[in-house]
Each structure stands twice: as structure tokens, then as C-alpha cells.
Coordinates of C-alpha atoms in Angstrom, one line a residue:
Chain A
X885 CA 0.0 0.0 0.0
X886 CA 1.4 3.7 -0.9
X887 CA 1.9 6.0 2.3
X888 CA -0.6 8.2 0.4
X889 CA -2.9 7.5 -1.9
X890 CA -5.8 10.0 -3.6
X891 CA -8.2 9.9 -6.2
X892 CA -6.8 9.1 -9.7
X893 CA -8.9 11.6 -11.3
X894 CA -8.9 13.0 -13.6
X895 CA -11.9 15.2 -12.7
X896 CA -13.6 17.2 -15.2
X897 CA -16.4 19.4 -14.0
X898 CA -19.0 22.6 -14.8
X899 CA -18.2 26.3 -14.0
X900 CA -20.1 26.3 -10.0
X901 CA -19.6 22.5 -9.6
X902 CA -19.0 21.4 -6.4
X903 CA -15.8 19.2 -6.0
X904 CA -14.5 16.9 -3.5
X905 CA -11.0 15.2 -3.3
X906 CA -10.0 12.3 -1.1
X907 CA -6.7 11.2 0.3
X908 CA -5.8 8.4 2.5
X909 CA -2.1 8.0 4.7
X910 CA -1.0 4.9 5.7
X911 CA 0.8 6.4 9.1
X912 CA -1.1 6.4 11.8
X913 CA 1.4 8.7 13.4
X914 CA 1.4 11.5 10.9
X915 CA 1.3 14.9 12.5
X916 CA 0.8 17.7 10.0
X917 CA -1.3 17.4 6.3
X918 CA -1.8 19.9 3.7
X919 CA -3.3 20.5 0.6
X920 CA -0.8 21.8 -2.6
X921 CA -2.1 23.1 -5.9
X922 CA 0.2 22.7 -9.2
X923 CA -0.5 24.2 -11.9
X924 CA 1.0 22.6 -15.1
X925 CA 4.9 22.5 -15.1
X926 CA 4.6 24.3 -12.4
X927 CA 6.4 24.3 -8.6
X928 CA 3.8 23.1 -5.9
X929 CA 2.3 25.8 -3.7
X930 CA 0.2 25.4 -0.6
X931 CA -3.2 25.8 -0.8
X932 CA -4.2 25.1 3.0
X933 CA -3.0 23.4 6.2
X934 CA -5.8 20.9 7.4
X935 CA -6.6 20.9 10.5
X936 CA -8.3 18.3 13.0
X937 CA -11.7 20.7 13.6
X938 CA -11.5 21.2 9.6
X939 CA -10.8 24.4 8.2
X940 CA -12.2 26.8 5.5
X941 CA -10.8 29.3 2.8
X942 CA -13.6 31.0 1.1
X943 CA -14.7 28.2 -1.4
X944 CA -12.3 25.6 0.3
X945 CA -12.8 23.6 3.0
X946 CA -10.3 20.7 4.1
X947 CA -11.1 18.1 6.5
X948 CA -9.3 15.5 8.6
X949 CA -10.5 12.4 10.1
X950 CA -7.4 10.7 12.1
X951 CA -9.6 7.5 12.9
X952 CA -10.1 6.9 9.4
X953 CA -6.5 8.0 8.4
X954 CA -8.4 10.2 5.5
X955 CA -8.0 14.1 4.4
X956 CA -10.6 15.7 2.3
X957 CA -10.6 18.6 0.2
X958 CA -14.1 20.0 -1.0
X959 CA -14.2 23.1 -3.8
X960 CA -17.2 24.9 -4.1
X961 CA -18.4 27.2 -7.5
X962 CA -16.0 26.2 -9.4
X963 CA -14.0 28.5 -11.4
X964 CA -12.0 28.1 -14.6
X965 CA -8.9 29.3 -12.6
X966 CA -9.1 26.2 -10.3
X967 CA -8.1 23.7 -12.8
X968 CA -4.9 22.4 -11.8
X969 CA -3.9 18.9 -10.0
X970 CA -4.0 19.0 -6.3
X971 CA -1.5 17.3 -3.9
X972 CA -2.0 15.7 -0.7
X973 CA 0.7 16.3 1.3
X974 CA 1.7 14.3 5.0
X975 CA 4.6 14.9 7.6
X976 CA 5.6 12.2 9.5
X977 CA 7.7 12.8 12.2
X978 CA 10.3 9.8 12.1
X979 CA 14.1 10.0 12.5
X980 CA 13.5 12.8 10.7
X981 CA 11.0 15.2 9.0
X982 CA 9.9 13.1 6.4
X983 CA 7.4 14.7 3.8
X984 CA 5.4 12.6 1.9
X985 CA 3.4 13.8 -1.4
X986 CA 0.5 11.6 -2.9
X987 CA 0.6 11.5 -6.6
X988 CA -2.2 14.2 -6.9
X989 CA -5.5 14.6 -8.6
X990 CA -6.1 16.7 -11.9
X991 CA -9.2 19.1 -12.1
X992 CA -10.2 20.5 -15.3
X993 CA -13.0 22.9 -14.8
X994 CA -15.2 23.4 -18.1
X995 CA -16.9 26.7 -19.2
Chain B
X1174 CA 10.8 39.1 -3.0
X1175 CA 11.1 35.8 -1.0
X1176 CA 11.8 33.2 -3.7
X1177 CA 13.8 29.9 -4.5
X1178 CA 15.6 30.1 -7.6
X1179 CA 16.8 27.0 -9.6
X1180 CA 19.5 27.0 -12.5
X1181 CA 19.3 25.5 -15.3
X1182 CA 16.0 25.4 -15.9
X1183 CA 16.6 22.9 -18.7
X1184 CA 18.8 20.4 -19.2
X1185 CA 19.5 18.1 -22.0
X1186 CA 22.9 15.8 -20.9
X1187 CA 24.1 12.5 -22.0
X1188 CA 24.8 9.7 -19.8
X1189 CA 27.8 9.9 -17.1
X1190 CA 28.6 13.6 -18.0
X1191 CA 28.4 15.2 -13.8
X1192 CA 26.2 18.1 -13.7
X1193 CA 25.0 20.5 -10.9
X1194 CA 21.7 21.8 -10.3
X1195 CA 22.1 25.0 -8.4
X1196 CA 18.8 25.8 -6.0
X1197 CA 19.3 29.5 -4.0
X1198 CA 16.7 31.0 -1.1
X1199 CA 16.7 34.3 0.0
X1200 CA 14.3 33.6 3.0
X1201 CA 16.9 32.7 5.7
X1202 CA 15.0 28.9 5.8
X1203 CA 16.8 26.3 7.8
X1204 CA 15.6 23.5 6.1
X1205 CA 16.0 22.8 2.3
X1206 CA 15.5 20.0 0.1
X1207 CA 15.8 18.5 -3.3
X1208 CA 12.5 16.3 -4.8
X1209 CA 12.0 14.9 -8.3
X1210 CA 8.5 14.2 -9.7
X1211 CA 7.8 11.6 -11.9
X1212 CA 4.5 10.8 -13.5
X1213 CA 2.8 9.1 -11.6
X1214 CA 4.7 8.5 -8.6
X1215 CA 4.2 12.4 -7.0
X1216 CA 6.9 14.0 -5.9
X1217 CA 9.9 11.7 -3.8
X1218 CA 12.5 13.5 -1.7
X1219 CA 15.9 13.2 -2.8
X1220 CA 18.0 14.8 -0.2
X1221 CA 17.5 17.4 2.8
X1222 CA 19.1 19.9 5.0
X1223 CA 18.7 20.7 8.4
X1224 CA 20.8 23.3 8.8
X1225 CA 24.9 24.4 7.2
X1226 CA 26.5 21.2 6.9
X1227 CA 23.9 18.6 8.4
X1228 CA 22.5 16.7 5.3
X1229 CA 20.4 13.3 5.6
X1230 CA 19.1 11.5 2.5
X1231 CA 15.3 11.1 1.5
X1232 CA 13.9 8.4 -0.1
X1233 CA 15.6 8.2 -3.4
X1234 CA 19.0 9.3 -2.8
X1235 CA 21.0 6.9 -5.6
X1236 CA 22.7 8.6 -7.8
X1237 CA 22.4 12.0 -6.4
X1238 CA 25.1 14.3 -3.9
X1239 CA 24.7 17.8 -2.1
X1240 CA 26.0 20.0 0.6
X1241 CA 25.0 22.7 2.2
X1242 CA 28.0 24.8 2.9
X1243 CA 26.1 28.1 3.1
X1244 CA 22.5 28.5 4.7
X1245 CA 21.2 29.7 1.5
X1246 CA 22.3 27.3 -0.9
X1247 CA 21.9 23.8 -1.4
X1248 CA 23.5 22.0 -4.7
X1249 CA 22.3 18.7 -6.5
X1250 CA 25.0 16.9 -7.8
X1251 CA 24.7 13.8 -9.9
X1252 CA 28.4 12.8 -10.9
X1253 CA 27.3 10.2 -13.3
X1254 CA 23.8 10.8 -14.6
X1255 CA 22.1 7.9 -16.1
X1256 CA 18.6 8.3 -18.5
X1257 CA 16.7 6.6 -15.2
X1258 CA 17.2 10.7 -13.5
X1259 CA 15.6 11.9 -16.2
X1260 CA 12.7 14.1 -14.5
X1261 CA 11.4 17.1 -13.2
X1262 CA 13.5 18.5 -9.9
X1263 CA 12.4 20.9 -7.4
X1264 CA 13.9 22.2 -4.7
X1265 CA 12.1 23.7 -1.4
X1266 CA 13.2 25.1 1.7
X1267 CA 10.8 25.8 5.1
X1268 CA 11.8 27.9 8.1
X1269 CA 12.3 25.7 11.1
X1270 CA 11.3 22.2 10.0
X1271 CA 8.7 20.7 7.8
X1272 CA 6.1 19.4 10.4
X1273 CA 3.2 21.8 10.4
X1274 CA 5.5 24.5 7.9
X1275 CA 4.8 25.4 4.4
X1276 CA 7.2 25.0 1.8
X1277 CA 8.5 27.3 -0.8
X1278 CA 9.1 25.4 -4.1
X1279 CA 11.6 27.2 -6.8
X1280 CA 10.5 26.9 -10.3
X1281 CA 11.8 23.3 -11.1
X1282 CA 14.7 22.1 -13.2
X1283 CA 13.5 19.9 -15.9
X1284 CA 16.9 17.0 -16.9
X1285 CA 17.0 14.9 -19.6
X1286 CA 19.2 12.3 -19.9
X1287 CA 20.1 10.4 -23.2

């Protein structure tokens, strides 16, 4: 099983859909999770920190279930300028720092 | 502005010919590291840095060197490339650590290796 796994995707969705992204970590000992966006060719930049009460950003809200070992990432009115692939990323705190990326999801939103 | 820079951008090589990747942050970060991204595998950590000279490797560290003899650089060396490195690199560095700290990604160095 991959330390972290998400949706293959790709996803292709309506202008205003509503849009949800799963990951799963294998680590039950994984401290901190975020959400990256890439755009194509692109360097990875972070779109949110999620956090265990859940946290929102205007049209996105991430989500954490520890229990389940599952992070969630739910885009609302979709907008052209949100097409990109999304990243799950998990720190584990090991012997060292150790950052793991899942391979990511691809969004295309559609006029 | 607060950036990572990455030189070259591009890189066409041929196999065994030892090329650096430069990678440059002007953020005073601590921590800095060196991922490559292949299609579907994500992104896989190559090599970090904790700090000036304290460097541990990731989880794909064959073929691949770099030190950290000044806070704000950190170097990716491959001394003999072979075409399996061909990929898209990124460096990133993160004040303080990586648990619970965003990191700043320079603009990638894409290598090709024939």
C-alpha cells in the first residue's frame, strides 16, 4: 500500500460544480497534512493546512479524520482558474522530517 | 521578493557527463530540500538539510550528492547521470522544519538524460 494515496482523477467538472477530493495516509502517526495546488509545469504551492476541527478558505474547506487516516478537500463554485492537480501532502515525524506527497488529482473545470 | 531560484532550468545531458543543479533561497530557511516528480509516482524527496553542513538523505537518494556549505544554498550533484534521472526536480526550503511549515518550491529544473 502507498503511504498516500488519492483519487486518480482526472476530474472534469461545470463552471459552479462542487468538487471533492479524497486522500488516504497509511501512518497512523502522521502529524501535519496539507493541501498543494500545481499548476501545469509548475512548482507546488500550498493551498491550506488541514486541520483536525477542519478548516475553510472562502470556497475551500479541508477536512481530517485521524480514525479513518483520511483528508478531504471540497471546492465549491468552481471556477476556470481552479483547474490544476491537487497534492496531498503528510509529515511524519520519524528519524526525521519526512514529507510525503500523494501522486495528486487533476481538475479541469469546463466553461 | 522571498523566492527559491533553480539553475538551469533545462537540461539536455548524456549519460555519465556530472552536472550540478544550483537551487538559491533568500528567506533565511533552515531547512531545504531536493525532490524529483515523476509521472505518476508524485513528488519523492531526494535529499534534505537541516541546517549548514547537516545533510540526511530522502527516499531516493541513488545517484544523487549535495552539501550545504552556506544556509542559503543547497547544490544537487549527480556525478554520473544515467537516462533513469531523467525528471522534473524541485527544490524547497521551510523555516524551522517541515512538520506543520509550508514549503516554498523554486521553479523546477527539468533534466534529460540520453
Amino acid at each position: 500500500r502507498k503511504e498516500v494515496e488519492q483519487d486518480p482523477g482526472p476530474f472534469n467538472v461545470p463552471e459552479g460544480a462542487t468538487v471533492a477530493f479524497n486522500c488516504t495516509y497509511s501512518n497512523s502517526a502522521s502529524q501535519s497534512f496539507f493541501w498543494y495546488r500545481q499548476d501545469c509545469r509548475k512548482e507546488p504551492k500550498l493551498l491550506m493546512s488541514v486541520y483536525s476541527s477542519g478548516n475553510e478558505d472562502g470556497r475551500f474547506t479541508a477536512q481530517l479524520n485521524r480514525a479513518s487516516q483520511y483528508i478531504s478537500l471540497l471546492i465549491r463554485d468552481s471556477k476556470l482558474s481552479d483547474s490544476a492537480t491537487y497534492l496531498c501532502v503528510v509529515n511524519e515525524k520519524t528519524s526525521y522530517d519526512k514529507v510525503i506527497f500523494g501522486p495528486g488529482t487533476s481538475l479541469s473545470v469546463i466553461p | 521578493e522571498a523566492q527559491v531560484t533553480q539553475n538551469p532550468r533545462y537540461l539536455i545531458t548524456v549519460t555519465g557527463k556530472k552536472l550540478t543543479v544550483t537551487c538559491s533561497q533568500n528567506m533565511n530557511h533552515e531547512y531545504m530540500s531536493w525532490y524529483r516528480q515523476d509521472p505518476g509516482l508524485g513528488l519523492r524527496q531526494i535529499y534534505y538539510s537541516m541546517n549548514v553542513e547537516v545533510t540526511d538523505k530522502g527516499d531516493v537518494p541513488e545517484g544523487y550528492k549535495v552539501s550545504r556549505k552556506e544556509k542559503r544554498n543547497f547544490p544537487l550533484i549527480l556525478e554520473s547521470p544515467s537516462p533513469n534521472q531523467t525528471s522534473l526536480y524541485f527544490c524547497a526550503s521551510s523555516n524551522q522544519g517541515w512538520t506543520g511549515r509550508e514549503q516554498y518550491f523554486g521553479p523546477g529544473t527539468r533534466l534529460t538524460v540520453t
